[in-house]
C-alpha cells in the first residue's frame, strides 16, 4: 500500500466509533440510494454497507479504487474518477431515485464539492459530510458574524444546514492540522419562496460578497447594473453584504429581476 497522498487529502478515519456515529446520524433505510465521496480504505463504507443493500462510491485514487472494488463486490458500484467530473443526476437516475450523499471529503475541494451537490440538488435528498470545522461553521453562520459569507447564504438558501458534531484530529491518520465537523444539509427544506431567477440570485450574492467590506451600492456597481435600476431597490444600498439575511438577498435579486435587469456575471454558476 503506497503512502497517503496529501494532494488527494488522504487523512483516513481510524476511529470506528466516529464512523458509526456518522452513519447512525443518517437514519438509513436499507433501500436508500447512498453515494459516498472518497471511500478511501472503507472507514465509512463498512458501516454504511451494514445498513444498506447497495452503495455507490466515487474514488479518484487508482490503488484505493481497485482495493474497494475487490473488497465489496456487487454491493458496491465503484466509480473510479474525480467526484467533480461525475454526473450526479445520471447516478441518481441509475439508482432509480434521489440520492443521499455522504463522505469524509478531501478538504481542499470542500467548496467545489458543495457546489457540485447544490447544482444537482433536484437529484439529492440530503448530504452528511465531514469537513474542516471552520468551513462547517460557515455553512450555518448567521449575518453579522465573521464566518458569514457566500457559503452560508448558499447553504441556507438551497438547503437546511445543521452542524452535528466535531471530530478531533487524532481520529485520523495521518493526523491533520485541523479539527473536523460533520454537517447535514437537507435539500428537501430549502429557503422558501425561491428567488425568481436562480442566476440573478447567485450573481447578486457572489458579486456583493466579492467586495465584502464594500456597500451593496459598490458591490452591485461591479455587476454592471444600470444606476437607474438601483433606484427601484427597497433595501438600503448603504448596507454591507454581511448584514443581509438570505431573505434580503432573495428580495434584492427579485427586485432586479422584476425590473428586467439581466446580470452578465462571469461566475454566476
Ligand atoms: N472515507 C475515507 C475515510 O474516512 O477514511 C477516506 C477519506 S480521505 C479524507 C478523502 C478520500 O477522497 C481519499 O480516499 C481520496 O483518495 C479521495 N479523493 C480525493 N480527491 C478526490 C476526488 N477529486 N474525487 C474522488 N475522490 C477523491
Coordinates of C-alpha atoms and ligand atoms in Angstrom, one line a residue:
X1 CA 0.0 0.0 0.0
X2 CA 1.5 3.3 -1.0
X3 CA 1.8 6.3 1.4
X4 CA -1.2 8.6 1.9
X5 CA -1.3 11.3 -0.7
X6 CA -1.6 14.8 0.6
X7 CA -2.6 16.0 -2.8
X8 CA -5.8 13.9 -2.5
X9 CA -6.5 15.0 1.1
X10 CA -5.9 11.4 2.3
X11 CA -6.4 11.6 6.1
X12 CA -8.0 8.3 6.9
X13 CA -10.5 8.0 9.7
X14 CA -9.5 5.2 12.0
X15 CA -12.0 5.7 14.9
X16 CA -14.7 3.2 14.2
X17 CA -17.0 4.8 16.8
X18 CA -17.0 8.1 14.9
X19 CA -17.6 6.2 11.6
X20 CA -20.6 4.5 13.2
X21 CA -21.8 7.8 14.7
X22 CA -21.8 9.4 11.3
X23 CA -23.7 6.5 9.7
X24 CA -26.2 6.4 12.6
X25 CA -26.9 10.1 12.2
X26 CA -28.1 9.4 8.6
X27 CA -31.0 7.2 9.9
X28 CA -30.7 4.9 6.8
X29 CA -33.3 2.7 5.3
X30 CA -32.0 -0.4 3.6
X31 CA -33.1 0.8 0.2
X32 CA -31.8 4.3 0.4
X33 CA -29.6 5.3 -2.6
X34 CA -26.4 6.5 -1.0
X35 CA -23.4 8.0 -2.8
X36 CA -20.1 8.0 -0.8
X37 CA -17.4 10.5 -1.9
X38 CA -13.8 9.3 -1.4
X39 CA -14.3 5.9 0.3
X40 CA -10.6 5.6 0.8
X41 CA -9.9 2.3 2.7
X42 CA -13.6 1.9 3.6
X43 CA -13.9 3.6 7.1
X44 CA -17.4 4.7 6.3
X45 CA -18.1 2.2 3.6
X46 CA -18.1 -0.8 6.0
X47 CA -20.7 0.6 8.4
X48 CA -22.7 2.0 5.5
X49 CA -22.9 -1.4 3.9
X50 CA -24.1 -2.9 7.2
X51 CA -27.2 -0.9 6.8
X52 CA -27.6 -0.8 3.0
X53 CA -28.1 -3.4 0.4
X54 CA -26.1 -1.4 -2.2
X55 CA -23.8 1.7 -2.3
X56 CA -22.3 3.9 -5.0
X57 CA -18.8 5.3 -4.2
X58 CA -16.6 7.7 -6.1
X59 CA -12.8 7.3 -5.6
X60 CA -10.0 9.0 -7.6
X61 CA -7.0 7.1 -6.3
X62 CA -6.2 4.1 -8.6
X63 CA -5.0 1.8 -5.8
X64 CA -7.8 2.6 -3.4
X65 CA -10.4 2.2 -6.1
X66 CA -9.1 -1.2 -7.1
X67 CA -9.0 -2.2 -3.4
X68 CA -12.6 -1.1 -2.8
X69 CA -13.9 -3.0 -5.8
X70 CA -12.2 -6.2 -4.7
X71 CA -13.4 -5.9 -1.1
X72 CA -17.1 -5.3 -1.6
X73 CA -18.0 -6.9 -4.9
X74 CA -21.5 -6.3 -6.3
X75 CA -22.8 -4.5 -3.2
X76 CA -20.6 -1.6 -4.2
X77 CA -20.7 0.3 -7.5
X78 CA -17.3 2.0 -7.6
X79 CA -16.9 4.9 -9.9
X80 CA -13.2 5.3 -10.5
X81 CA -12.7 9.1 -11.2
X82 CA -12.9 12.6 -10.0
X83 CA -16.1 13.3 -8.0
X84 CA -16.4 16.8 -9.7
X85 CA -16.5 15.1 -13.1
X86 CA -19.2 12.7 -12.1
X87 CA -22.7 13.4 -13.3
X88 CA -24.8 13.1 -10.1
X89 CA -28.1 13.3 -12.0
X90 CA -27.0 10.3 -14.0
X91 CA -26.0 8.4 -10.8
X92 CA -29.4 9.2 -9.3
X93 CA -31.2 8.1 -12.5
X94 CA -29.4 4.8 -12.5
X95 CA -30.2 4.3 -8.8
X96 CA -33.8 5.0 -9.6
X97 CA -34.5 7.9 -7.2
X98 CA -33.0 10.8 -5.3
X99 CA -29.7 10.1 -3.6
X100 CA -28.2 10.7 -0.2
X101 CA -24.6 11.9 -0.4
X102 CA -22.0 11.2 2.3
X103 CA -18.3 11.2 2.8
X104 CA -15.2 12.3 4.7
X105 CA -14.3 14.6 1.9
X106 CA -10.9 15.9 0.7
X107 CA -10.8 19.3 2.5
X108 CA -9.1 21.2 -0.3
X109 CA -12.1 20.8 -2.6
X110 CA -14.9 21.2 0.0
X111 CA -16.5 24.3 -1.7
X112 CA -16.4 22.7 -5.2
X113 CA -18.0 19.6 -3.8
X114 CA -20.7 21.6 -2.1
X115 CA -21.5 23.3 -5.4
X116 CA -21.4 20.0 -7.2
X117 CA -24.1 18.8 -4.9
X118 CA -26.1 22.1 -5.0
X119 CA -26.1 22.1 -8.8
X120 CA -27.6 18.6 -8.8
X121 CA -30.0 19.3 -5.9
X122 CA -33.1 18.0 -7.7
X123 CA -31.5 14.6 -7.6
X124 CA -30.3 14.9 -3.9
X125 CA -32.3 14.3 -0.8
X126 CA -29.6 15.3 1.7
X127 CA -25.9 15.1 2.4
X128 CA -23.9 14.2 5.5
X129 CA -20.3 15.4 5.1
X130 CA -17.2 15.6 7.3
X131 CA -15.2 18.7 6.6
X132 CA -12.9 21.2 8.2
X133 CA -14.6 22.7 11.2
X134 CA -14.2 26.3 10.1
X135 CA -16.0 25.6 6.8
X136 CA -18.7 23.7 8.6
X137 CA -19.2 26.7 10.8
X138 CA -19.5 29.0 7.7
X139 CA -22.4 26.9 6.4
X140 CA -24.6 27.6 9.5
X141 CA -23.3 31.1 10.3
X142 CA -25.7 34.0 10.9
X143 CA -25.5 37.5 9.4
X144 CA -23.1 40.0 11.1
X145 CA -20.6 37.2 12.1
X146 CA -17.1 36.7 10.8
X147 CA -18.0 33.3 9.4
X148 CA -21.0 34.6 7.4
X149 CA -20.3 34.6 3.7
X150 CA -21.2 33.2 0.3
X151 CA -21.2 29.6 1.5
X152 CA -23.6 30.5 4.4
X153 CA -26.1 32.2 2.1
X154 CA -26.0 29.4 -0.5
X155 CA -26.2 26.6 2.1
X156 CA -29.1 28.2 3.9
X157 CA -30.9 29.0 0.6
X158 CA -30.6 25.7 -1.1
X159 CA -30.9 23.5 2.0
X160 CA -31.3 23.5 5.7
X161 CA -27.8 23.0 7.2
X162 CA -27.1 21.6 10.6
X163 CA -23.8 21.2 12.4
X164 CA -23.9 17.7 14.0
X165 CA -20.6 17.2 15.9
X166 CA -16.9 17.8 15.8
X167 CA -14.1 15.2 15.4
X168 CA -10.6 15.7 16.8
X169 CA -7.5 15.4 14.6
X170 CA -6.3 12.3 16.4
X171 CA -9.2 10.3 14.9
X172 CA -7.4 10.3 11.6
X173 CA -4.1 9.0 10.1
X174 CA -2.1 10.9 9.2
X175 CA -3.2 13.4 11.8
X176 CA -4.5 16.6 10.1
X177 CA -3.7 20.1 11.3
X178 CA -7.4 20.9 11.7
X179 CA -10.4 19.8 13.6
X180 CA -13.2 18.4 11.6
X181 CA -17.0 18.6 11.8
X182 CA -19.9 16.6 10.5
X183 CA -22.6 18.6 8.8
X184 CA -26.0 17.7 7.5
X185 CA -27.7 19.5 4.7
X186 CA -31.3 18.8 4.0
X187 CA -32.2 19.7 0.4
X188 CA -35.8 19.0 0.9
X189 CA -36.1 22.0 3.1
X190 CA -34.7 24.9 1.1
X191 CA -35.4 28.5 1.7
X192 CA -39.0 29.4 0.6
X193 CA -40.0 31.1 -1.6
X194 CA -37.2 30.6 -4.1
X195 CA -35.8 33.6 -6.0
X196 CA -37.5 34.3 -9.3
X197 CA -34.2 33.9 -11.1
X198 CA -31.6 31.5 -9.7
X199 CA -28.9 33.0 -11.9
X200 CA -29.6 36.6 -10.7
X201 CA -29.7 35.4 -7.1
X202 CA -26.3 33.7 -7.4
X203 CA -24.8 36.7 -9.2
X204 CA -26.0 39.1 -6.5
X205 CA -24.7 37.0 -3.7
X206 CA -21.3 36.4 -5.3
X207 CA -21.0 39.9 -6.7
X208 CA -21.7 41.7 -3.4
X209 CA -19.7 39.3 -1.2
X210 CA -16.8 39.6 -3.7
X211 CA -16.4 43.0 -2.2
X212 CA -17.3 42.1 1.4
X213 CA -16.3 45.3 3.1
X214 CA -18.0 47.5 0.5
X215 CA -21.6 48.7 0.5
X216 CA -24.2 47.0 -1.7
X217 CA -24.1 50.0 -3.9
X218 CA -20.5 49.4 -4.7
X219 CA -20.8 45.7 -5.0
X220 CA -23.7 46.0 -7.4
X221 CA -21.8 48.5 -9.5
X222 CA -19.3 45.8 -10.2
X223 CA -22.1 43.8 -11.8
X224 CA -22.8 46.4 -14.4
X225 CA -26.3 47.1 -13.1
X226 CA -27.6 50.4 -14.5
X227 CA -27.8 53.1 -11.9
X228 CA -31.4 53.7 -12.9
X229 CA -32.3 50.1 -11.9
X230 CA -30.8 50.7 -8.4
X231 CA -33.4 53.3 -7.7
X232 CA -36.0 50.5 -7.6
X233 CA -34.3 48.6 -4.8
X234 CA -36.1 48.8 -1.5
X235 CA -33.1 47.7 0.7
X236 CA -30.7 50.4 1.8
X237 CA -27.8 50.2 -0.5
X238 CA -25.6 51.6 2.2
X239 CA -25.7 48.2 3.9
X240 CA -22.9 45.7 3.6
X241 CA -23.5 42.1 2.3
X242 CA -22.6 40.6 5.7
X243 CA -25.6 42.3 7.2
X244 CA -28.1 40.7 4.9
X245 CA -30.1 37.6 5.7
X246 CA -30.9 35.1 3.0
X247 CA -34.4 36.7 2.7
X248 CA -32.7 40.1 1.9
X249 CA -30.7 38.6 -0.9
X250 CA -33.8 37.0 -2.4
X251 CA -35.6 40.3 -2.2
X252 CA -32.7 42.1 -3.8
X253 CA -32.4 39.6 -6.6
X254 CA -36.2 39.6 -7.2
X255 CA -36.4 43.3 -7.4
X256 CA -33.7 43.3 -10.1
X257 CA -35.4 40.5 -11.9
X258 CA -38.8 42.3 -11.8
X259 CA -37.1 45.4 -13.4
X260 CA -35.7 43.2 -16.1
X261 CA -32.1 43.6 -15.1
X262 CA -30.1 40.8 -16.6
X263 CA -26.7 40.2 -14.9
X264 CA -23.8 39.0 -17.0
X265 CA -21.6 38.0 -14.1
X266 CA -18.9 35.6 -15.3
X267 CA -19.0 33.3 -12.2
X268 CA -22.8 33.2 -11.8
X269 CA -22.7 29.4 -11.8
Ligands
LIG1 N1 -13.5 7.9 3.5 C1 -12.2 7.6 3.9 C2 -12.0 7.8 5.4 O1 -12.9 8.4 6.0 O2 -11.0 7.2 5.9 C3 -11.1 8.5 3.2 C4 -11.3 10.0 3.4 S1 -10.0 11.0 2.8 C5 -10.2 12.4 3.8 C6 -10.6 11.6 1.2 C7 -10.7 10.5 0.1 O3 -11.2 11.1 -1.1 C8 -9.4 9.7 -0.2 O4 -9.7 8.4 -0.3 C9 -9.0 10.3 -1.6 O5 -8.3 9.4 -2.4 C10 -10.4 10.7 -2.2 N2 -10.4 11.8 -3.2 C11 -9.6 12.9 -3.2 N3 -9.9 13.7 -4.2 C12 -10.9 13.1 -4.8 C13 -11.7 13.4 -6.0 N4 -11.5 14.6 -6.6 N5 -12.7 12.6 -6.4 C14 -12.9 11.4 -5.7 N6 -12.2 11.0 -4.6 C15 -11.2 11.9 -4.2

